[in-house]
PDB file of C-alpha atoms in Angstrom:
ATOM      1  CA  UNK A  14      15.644  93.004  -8.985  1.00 46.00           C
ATOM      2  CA  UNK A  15      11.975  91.542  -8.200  1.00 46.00           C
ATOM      3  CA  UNK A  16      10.531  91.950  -5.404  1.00 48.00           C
ATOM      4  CA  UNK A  17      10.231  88.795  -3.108  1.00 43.00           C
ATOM      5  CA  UNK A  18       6.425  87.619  -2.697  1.00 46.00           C
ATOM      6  CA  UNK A  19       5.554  88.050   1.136  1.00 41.00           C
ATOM      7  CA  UNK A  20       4.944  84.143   0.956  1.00 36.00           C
ATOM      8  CA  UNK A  21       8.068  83.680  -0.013  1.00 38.00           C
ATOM      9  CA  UNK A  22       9.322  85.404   2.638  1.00 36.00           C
ATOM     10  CA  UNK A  23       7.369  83.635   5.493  1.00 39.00           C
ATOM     11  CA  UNK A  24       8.295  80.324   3.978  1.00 36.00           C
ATOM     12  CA  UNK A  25      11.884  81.163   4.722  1.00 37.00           C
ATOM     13  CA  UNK A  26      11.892  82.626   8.552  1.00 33.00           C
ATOM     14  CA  UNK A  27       9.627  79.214   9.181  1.00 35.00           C
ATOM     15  CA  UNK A  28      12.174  76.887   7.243  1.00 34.00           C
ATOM     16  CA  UNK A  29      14.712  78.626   9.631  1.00 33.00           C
ATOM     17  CA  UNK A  30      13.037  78.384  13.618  1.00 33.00           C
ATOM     18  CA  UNK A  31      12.458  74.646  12.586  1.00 37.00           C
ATOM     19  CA  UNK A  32      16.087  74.216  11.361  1.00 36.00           C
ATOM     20  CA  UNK A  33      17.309  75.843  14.328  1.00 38.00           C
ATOM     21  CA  UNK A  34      14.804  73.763  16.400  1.00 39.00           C
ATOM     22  CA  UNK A  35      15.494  70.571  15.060  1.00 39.00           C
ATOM     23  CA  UNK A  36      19.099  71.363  15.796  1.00 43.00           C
ATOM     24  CA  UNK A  37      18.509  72.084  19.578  1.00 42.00           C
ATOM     25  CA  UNK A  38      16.737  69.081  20.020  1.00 44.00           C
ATOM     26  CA  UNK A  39      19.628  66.640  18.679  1.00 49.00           C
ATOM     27  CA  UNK A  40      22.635  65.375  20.647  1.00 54.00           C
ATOM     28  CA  UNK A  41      25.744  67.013  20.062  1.00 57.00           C
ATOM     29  CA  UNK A  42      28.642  65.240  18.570  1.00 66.00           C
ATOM     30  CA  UNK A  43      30.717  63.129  21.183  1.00 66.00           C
ATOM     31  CA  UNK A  44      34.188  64.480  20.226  1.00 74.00           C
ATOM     32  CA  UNK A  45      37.141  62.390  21.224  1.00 85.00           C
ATOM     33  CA  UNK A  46      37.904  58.494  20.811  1.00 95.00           C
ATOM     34  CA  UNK A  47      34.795  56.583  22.143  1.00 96.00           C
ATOM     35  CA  UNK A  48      34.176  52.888  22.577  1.00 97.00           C
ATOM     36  CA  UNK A  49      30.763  51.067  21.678  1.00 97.00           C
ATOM     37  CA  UNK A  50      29.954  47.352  23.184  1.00 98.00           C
ATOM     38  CA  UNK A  51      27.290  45.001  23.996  1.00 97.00           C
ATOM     39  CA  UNK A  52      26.684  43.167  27.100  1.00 97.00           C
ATOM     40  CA  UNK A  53      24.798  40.420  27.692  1.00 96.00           C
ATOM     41  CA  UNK A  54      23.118  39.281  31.070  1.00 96.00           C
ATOM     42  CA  UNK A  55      21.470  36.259  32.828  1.00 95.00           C
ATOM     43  CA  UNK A  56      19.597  35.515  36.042  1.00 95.00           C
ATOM     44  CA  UNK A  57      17.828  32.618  37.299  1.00 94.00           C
ATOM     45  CA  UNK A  58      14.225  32.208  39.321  1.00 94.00           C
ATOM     46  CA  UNK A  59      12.413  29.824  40.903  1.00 93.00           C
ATOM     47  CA  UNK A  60       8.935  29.541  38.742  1.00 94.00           C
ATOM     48  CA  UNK A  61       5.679  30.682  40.900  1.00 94.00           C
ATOM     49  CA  UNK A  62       3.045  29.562  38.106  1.00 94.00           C
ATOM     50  CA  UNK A  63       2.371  26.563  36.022  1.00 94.00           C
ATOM     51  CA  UNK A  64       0.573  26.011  32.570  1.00 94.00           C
ATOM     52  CA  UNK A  65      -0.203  22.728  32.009  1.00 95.00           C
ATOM     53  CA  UNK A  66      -1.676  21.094  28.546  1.00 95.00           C
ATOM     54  CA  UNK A  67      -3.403  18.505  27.836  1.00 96.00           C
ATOM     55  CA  UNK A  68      -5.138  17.180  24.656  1.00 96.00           C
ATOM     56  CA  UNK A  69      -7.864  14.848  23.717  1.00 96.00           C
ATOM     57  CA  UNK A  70      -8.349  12.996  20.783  1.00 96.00           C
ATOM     58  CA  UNK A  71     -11.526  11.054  19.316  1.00 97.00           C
ATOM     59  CA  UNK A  72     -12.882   9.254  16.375  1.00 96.00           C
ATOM     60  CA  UNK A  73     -16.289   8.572  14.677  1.00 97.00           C
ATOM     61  CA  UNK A  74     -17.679   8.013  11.979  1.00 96.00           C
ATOM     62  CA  UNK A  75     -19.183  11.542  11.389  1.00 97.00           C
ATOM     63  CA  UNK A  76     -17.936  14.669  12.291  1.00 97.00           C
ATOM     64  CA  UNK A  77     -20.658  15.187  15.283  1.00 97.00           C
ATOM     65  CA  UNK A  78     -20.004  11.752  16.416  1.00 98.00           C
ATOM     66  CA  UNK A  79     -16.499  12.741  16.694  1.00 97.00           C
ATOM     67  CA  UNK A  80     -16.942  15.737  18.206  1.00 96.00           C
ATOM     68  CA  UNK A  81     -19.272  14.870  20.864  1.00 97.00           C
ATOM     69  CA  UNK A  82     -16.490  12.034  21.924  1.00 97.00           C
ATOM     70  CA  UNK A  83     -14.053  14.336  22.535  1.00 96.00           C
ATOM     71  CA  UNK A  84     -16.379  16.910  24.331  1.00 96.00           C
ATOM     72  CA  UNK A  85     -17.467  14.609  26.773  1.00 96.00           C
ATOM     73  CA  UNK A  86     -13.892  13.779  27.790  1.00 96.00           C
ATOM     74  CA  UNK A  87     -13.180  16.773  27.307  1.00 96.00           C
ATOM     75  CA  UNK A  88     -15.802  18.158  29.727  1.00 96.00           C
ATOM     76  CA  UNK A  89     -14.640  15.595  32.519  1.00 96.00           C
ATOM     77  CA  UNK A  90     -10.878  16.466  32.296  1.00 96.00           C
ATOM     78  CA  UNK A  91     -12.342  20.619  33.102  1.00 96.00           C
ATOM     79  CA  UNK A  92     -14.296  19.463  36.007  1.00 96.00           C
ATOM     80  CA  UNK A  93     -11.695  17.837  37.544  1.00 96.00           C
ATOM     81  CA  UNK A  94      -9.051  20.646  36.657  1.00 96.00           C
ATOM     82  CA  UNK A  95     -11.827  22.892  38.407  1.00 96.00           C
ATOM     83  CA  UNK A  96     -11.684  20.875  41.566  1.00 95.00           C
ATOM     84  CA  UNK A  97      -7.792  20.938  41.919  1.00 95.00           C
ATOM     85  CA  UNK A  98      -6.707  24.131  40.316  1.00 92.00           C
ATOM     86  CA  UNK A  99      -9.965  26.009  42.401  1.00 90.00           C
ATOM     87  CA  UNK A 100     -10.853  28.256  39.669  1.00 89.00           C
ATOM     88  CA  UNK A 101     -12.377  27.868  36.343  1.00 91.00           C
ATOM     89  CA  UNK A 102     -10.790  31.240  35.398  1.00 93.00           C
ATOM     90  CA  UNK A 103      -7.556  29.237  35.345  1.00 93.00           C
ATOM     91  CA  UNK A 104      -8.649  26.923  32.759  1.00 95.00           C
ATOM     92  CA  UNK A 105      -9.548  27.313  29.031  1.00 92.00           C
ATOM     93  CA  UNK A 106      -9.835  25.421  25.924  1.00 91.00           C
ATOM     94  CA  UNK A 107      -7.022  26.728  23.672  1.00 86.00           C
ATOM     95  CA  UNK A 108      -7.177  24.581  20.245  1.00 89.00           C
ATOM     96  CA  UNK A 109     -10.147  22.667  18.500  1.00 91.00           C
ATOM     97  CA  UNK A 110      -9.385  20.699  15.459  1.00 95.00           C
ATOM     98  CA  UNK A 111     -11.883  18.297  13.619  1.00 96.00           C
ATOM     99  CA  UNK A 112     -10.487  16.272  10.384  1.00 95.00           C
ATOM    100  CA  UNK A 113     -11.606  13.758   8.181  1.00 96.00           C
ATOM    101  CA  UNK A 114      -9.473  10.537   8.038  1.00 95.00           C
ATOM    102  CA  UNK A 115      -9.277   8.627   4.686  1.00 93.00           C
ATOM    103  CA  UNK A 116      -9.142   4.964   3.807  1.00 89.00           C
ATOM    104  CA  UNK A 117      -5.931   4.012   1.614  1.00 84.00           C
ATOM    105  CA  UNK A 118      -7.290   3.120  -1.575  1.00 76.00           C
ATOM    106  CA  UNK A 119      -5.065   0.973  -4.576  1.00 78.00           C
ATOM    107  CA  UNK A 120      -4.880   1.974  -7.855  1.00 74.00           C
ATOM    108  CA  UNK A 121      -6.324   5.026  -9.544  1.00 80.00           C
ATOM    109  CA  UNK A 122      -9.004   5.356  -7.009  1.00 82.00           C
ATOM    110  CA  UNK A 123      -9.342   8.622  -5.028  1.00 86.00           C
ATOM    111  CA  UNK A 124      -9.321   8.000  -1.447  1.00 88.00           C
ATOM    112  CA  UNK A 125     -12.916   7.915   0.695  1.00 91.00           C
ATOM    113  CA  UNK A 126     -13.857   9.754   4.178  1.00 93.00           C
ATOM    114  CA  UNK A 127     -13.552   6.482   6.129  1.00 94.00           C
ATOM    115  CA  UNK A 128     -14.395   8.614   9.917  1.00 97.00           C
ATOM    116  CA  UNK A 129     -13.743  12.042  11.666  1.00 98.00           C
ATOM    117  CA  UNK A 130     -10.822  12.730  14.508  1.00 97.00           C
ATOM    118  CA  UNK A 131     -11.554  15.682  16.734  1.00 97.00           C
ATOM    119  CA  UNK A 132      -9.438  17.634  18.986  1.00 96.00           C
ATOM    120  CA  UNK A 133      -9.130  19.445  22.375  1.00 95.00           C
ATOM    121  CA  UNK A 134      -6.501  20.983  24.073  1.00 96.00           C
ATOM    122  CA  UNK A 135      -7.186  21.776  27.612  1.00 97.00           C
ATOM    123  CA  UNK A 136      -4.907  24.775  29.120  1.00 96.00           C
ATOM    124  CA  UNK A 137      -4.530  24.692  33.163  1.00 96.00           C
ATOM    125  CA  UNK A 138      -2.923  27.403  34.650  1.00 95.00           C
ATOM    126  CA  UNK A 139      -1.421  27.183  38.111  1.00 95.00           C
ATOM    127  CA  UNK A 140       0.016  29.011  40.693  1.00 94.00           C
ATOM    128  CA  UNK A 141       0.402  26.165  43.063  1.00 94.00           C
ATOM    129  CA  UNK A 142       3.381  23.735  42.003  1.00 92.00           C
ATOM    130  CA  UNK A 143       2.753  21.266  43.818  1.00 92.00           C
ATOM    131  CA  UNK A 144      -0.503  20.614  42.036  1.00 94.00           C
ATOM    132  CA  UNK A 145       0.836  19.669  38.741  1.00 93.00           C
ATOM    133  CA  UNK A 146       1.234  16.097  38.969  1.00 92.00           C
ATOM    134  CA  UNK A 147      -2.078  16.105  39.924  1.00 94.00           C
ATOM    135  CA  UNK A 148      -3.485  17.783  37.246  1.00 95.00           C
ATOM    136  CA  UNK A 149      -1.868  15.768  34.428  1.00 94.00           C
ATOM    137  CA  UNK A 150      -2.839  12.350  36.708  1.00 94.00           C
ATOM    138  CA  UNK A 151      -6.713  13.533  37.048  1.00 95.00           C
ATOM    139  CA  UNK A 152      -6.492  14.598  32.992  1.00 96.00           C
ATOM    140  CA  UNK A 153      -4.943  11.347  32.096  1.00 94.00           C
ATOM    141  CA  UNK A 154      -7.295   8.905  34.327  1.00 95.00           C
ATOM    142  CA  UNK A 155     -10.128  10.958  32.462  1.00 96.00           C
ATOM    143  CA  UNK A 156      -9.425  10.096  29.558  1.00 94.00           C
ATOM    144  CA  UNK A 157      -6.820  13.264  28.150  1.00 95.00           C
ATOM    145  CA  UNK A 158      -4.695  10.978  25.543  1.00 92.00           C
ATOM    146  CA  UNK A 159      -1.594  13.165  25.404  1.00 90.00           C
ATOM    147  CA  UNK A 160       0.052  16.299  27.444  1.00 90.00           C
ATOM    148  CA  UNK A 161       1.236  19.073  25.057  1.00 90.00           C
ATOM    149  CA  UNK A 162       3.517  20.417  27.600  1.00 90.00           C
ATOM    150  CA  UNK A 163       4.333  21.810  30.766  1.00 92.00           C
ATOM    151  CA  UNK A 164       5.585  25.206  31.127  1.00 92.00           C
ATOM    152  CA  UNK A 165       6.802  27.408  33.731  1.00 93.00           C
ATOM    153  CA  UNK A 166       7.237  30.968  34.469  1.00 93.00           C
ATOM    154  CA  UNK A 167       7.264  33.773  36.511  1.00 94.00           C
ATOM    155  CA  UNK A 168       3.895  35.668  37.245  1.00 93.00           C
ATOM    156  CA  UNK A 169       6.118  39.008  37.985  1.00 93.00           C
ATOM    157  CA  UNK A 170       9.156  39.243  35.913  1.00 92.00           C
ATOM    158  CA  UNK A 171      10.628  42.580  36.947  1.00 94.00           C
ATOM    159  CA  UNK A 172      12.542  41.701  39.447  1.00 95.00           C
ATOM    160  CA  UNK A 173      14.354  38.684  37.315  1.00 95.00           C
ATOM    161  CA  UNK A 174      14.413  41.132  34.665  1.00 94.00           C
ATOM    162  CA  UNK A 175      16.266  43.756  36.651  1.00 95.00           C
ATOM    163  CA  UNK A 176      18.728  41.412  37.856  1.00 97.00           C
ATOM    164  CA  UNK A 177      19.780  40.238  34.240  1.00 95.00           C
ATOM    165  CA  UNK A 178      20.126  43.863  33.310  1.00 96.00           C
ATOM    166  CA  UNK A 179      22.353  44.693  35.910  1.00 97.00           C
ATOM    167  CA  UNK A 180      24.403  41.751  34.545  1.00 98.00           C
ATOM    168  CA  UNK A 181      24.088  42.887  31.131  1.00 97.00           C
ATOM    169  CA  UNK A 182      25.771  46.553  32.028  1.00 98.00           C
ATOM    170  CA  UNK A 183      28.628  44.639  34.172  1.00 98.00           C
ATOM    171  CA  UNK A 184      29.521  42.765  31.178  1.00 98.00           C
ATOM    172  CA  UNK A 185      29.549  45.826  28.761  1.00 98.00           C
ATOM    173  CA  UNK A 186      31.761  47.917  30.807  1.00 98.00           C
ATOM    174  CA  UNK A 187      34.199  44.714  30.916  1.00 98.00           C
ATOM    175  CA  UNK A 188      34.532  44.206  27.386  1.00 98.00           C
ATOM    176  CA  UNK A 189      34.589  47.887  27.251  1.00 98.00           C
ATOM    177  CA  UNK A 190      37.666  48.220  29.951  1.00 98.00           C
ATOM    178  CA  UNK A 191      39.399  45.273  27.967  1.00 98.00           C
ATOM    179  CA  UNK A 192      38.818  46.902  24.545  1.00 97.00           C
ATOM    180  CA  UNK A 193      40.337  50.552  26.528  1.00 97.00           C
ATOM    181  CA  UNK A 194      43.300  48.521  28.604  1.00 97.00           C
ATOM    182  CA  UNK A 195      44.708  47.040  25.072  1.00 97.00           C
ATOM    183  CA  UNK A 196      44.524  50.579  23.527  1.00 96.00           C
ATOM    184  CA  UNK A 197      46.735  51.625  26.166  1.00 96.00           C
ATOM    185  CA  UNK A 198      43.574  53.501  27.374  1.00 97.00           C
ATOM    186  CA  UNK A 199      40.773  54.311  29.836  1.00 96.00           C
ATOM    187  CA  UNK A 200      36.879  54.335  30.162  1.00 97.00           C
ATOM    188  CA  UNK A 201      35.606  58.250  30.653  1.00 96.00           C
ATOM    189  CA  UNK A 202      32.315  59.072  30.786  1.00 96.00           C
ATOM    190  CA  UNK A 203      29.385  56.899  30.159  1.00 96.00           C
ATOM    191  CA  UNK A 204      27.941  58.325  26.716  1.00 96.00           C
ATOM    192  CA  UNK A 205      25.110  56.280  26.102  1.00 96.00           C
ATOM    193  CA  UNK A 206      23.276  53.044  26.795  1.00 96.00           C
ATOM    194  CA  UNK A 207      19.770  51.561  25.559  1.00 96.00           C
ATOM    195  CA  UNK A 208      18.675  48.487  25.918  1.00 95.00           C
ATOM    196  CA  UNK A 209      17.966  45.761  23.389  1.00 92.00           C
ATOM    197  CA  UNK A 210      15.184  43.707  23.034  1.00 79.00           C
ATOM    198  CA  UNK A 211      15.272  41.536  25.417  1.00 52.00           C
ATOM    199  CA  UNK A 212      13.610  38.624  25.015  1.00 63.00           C
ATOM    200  CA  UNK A 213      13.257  38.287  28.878  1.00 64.00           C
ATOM    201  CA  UNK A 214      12.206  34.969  30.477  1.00 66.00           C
ATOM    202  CA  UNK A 215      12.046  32.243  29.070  1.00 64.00           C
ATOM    203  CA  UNK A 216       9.430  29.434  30.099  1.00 60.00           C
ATOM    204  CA  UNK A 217      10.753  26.291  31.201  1.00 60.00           C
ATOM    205  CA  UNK A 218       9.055  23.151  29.337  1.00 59.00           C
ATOM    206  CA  UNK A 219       8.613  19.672  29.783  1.00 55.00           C
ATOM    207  CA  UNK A 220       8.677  17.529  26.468  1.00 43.00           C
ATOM    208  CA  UNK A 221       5.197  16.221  25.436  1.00 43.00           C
ATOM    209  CA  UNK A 222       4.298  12.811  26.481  1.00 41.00           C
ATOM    210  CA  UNK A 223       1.846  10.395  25.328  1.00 43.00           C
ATOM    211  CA  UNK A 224      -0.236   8.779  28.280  1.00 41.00           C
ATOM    212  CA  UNK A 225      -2.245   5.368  28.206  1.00 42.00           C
ATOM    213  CA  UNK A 226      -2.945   5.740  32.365  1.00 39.00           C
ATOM    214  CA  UNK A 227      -2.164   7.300  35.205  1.00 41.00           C
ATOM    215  CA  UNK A 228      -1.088   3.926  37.462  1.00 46.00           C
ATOM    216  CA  UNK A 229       1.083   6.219  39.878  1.00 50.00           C
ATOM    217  CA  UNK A 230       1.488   9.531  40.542  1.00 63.00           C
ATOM    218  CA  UNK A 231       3.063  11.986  38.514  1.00 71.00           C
ATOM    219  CA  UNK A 232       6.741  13.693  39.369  1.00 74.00           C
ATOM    220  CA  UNK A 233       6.963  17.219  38.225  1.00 77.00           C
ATOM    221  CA  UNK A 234       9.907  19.238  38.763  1.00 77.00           C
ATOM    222  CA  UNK A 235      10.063  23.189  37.721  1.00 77.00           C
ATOM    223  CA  UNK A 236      13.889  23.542  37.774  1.00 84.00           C
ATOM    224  CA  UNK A 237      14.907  27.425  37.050  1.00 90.00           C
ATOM    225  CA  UNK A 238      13.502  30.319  34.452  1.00 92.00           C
ATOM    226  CA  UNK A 239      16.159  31.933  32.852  1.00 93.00           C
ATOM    227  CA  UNK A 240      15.697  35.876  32.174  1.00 93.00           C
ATOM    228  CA  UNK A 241      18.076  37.296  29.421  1.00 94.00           C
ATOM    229  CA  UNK A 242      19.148  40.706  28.727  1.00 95.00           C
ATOM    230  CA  UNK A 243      21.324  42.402  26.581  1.00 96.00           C
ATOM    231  CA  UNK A 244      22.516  46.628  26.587  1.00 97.00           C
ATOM    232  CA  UNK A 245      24.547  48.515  23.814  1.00 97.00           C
ATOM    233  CA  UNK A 246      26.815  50.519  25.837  1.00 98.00           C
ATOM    234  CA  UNK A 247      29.448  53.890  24.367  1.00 98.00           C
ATOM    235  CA  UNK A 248      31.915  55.186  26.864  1.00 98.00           C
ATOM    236  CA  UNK A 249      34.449  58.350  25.835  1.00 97.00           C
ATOM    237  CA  UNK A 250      38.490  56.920  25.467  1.00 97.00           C
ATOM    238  CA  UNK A 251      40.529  58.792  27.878  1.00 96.00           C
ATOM    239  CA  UNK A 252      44.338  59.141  28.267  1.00 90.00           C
TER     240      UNK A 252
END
């Protein structure tokens, strides 16, 4: 018989420790029935912070033209989201567009550049509520020509998050003990649980709106943030 090369040899003990290794650092087999579920949990908050949009649109004839239109409106609608929201970290322009708007030509001619529209969308983030109306009044009296959207949220979403977990597990371990009960069985031990991924809380909105003036105040109400949550759950089948 040949002799085995010493590499060989070393090859094998290492193949072996990290076989062995691997096989400490697995779970061991769940022996028994077991039962595998997902729950599914809710809760609901009272928003704390406010993100209001507002946009801006201008012609001219040339792209600058255009442009400068909507910047000075533009410009007016920050100051006066400065003055209410009390910082100008809070606020940010979050979308420019400029685009060239044709004339509607007859026949086989191609269609000319008549003028330019430009865009601005104005984001104004509050913590203060009660604020809001004013916001979208003092954009719209400025000149802002439509509001994106209104959203609302939670500036710390642990707690809500916690809460809809908890609700998540209770309604695993039901299904679970209804899934045991008809099996003429019972829940053991809890084997494992992860959670999914949760898509957490979701922002409440207020549909866009087009605005020609801001004649009376604005009414803005927040309503609830829902935080969801969902768990896969396995519990052991016991006699």
């Amino acid at each position: 018989m040949k002799p085995i090369p010493a590499f060989l040899l070393g090859m094998g003990v290492l193949a072996a420790v990290g076989f062995q290794g691997m096989n400490q650092g697995t779970l061991a087999p769940v022996q028994g029935p077991v039962v595998t579920v997902s729950g599914n949990g809710e809760s609901s908050s009272d928003p704390d912070e406010a993100t209001v949009r507002v946009g801006v649109q201008a012609q001219g004839k040339t792209a600058k033209e255009a442009q400068d239109k909507a910047s000075v409106i533009a410009q007016k609608i920050i100051a006066e989201a400065v003055r209410i929201a009390g910082d100008r970290k809070q606020i940010q322009t979050s979308d420019l567009s400029l685009y060239p708007q044709y004339t509607n030509e007859t026949g086989n001619q191609p269609p000319k550049i008549a003028g330019y529209q430009a865009s601005n969308v104005i984001s104004v983030r509050l913590t203060d509520l009660t604020k809001v109306g004013s916001v979208v009044d003092a954009a719209t009296s400025n000149g802002a020509n439509n509001v994106q959207g209104i959203y609302f949220g939670l500036k710390d979403k642990k707690a809500a998050t916690g809460e809809a977990l908890k609700n998540a597990v209770n309604d695993a371990r039901a299904k679970a003990e209804a899934i045991a009960g008809g099996l003429g069985m019972k829940l053991g031990d809890l084997v494992v649980v992860e959670e999914q991924g949760a898509p957490g809380p979701r922002p409440m909105m207020m549909a866009r709106a087009e605005f020609k003036s801001a004649d009376a105040s604005t009414p803005v109400e927040g309503g609830q943030v829902e935080t969801s949550a969902g768990v896969n759950v396995t519990y052991r089948l016991v006699r």
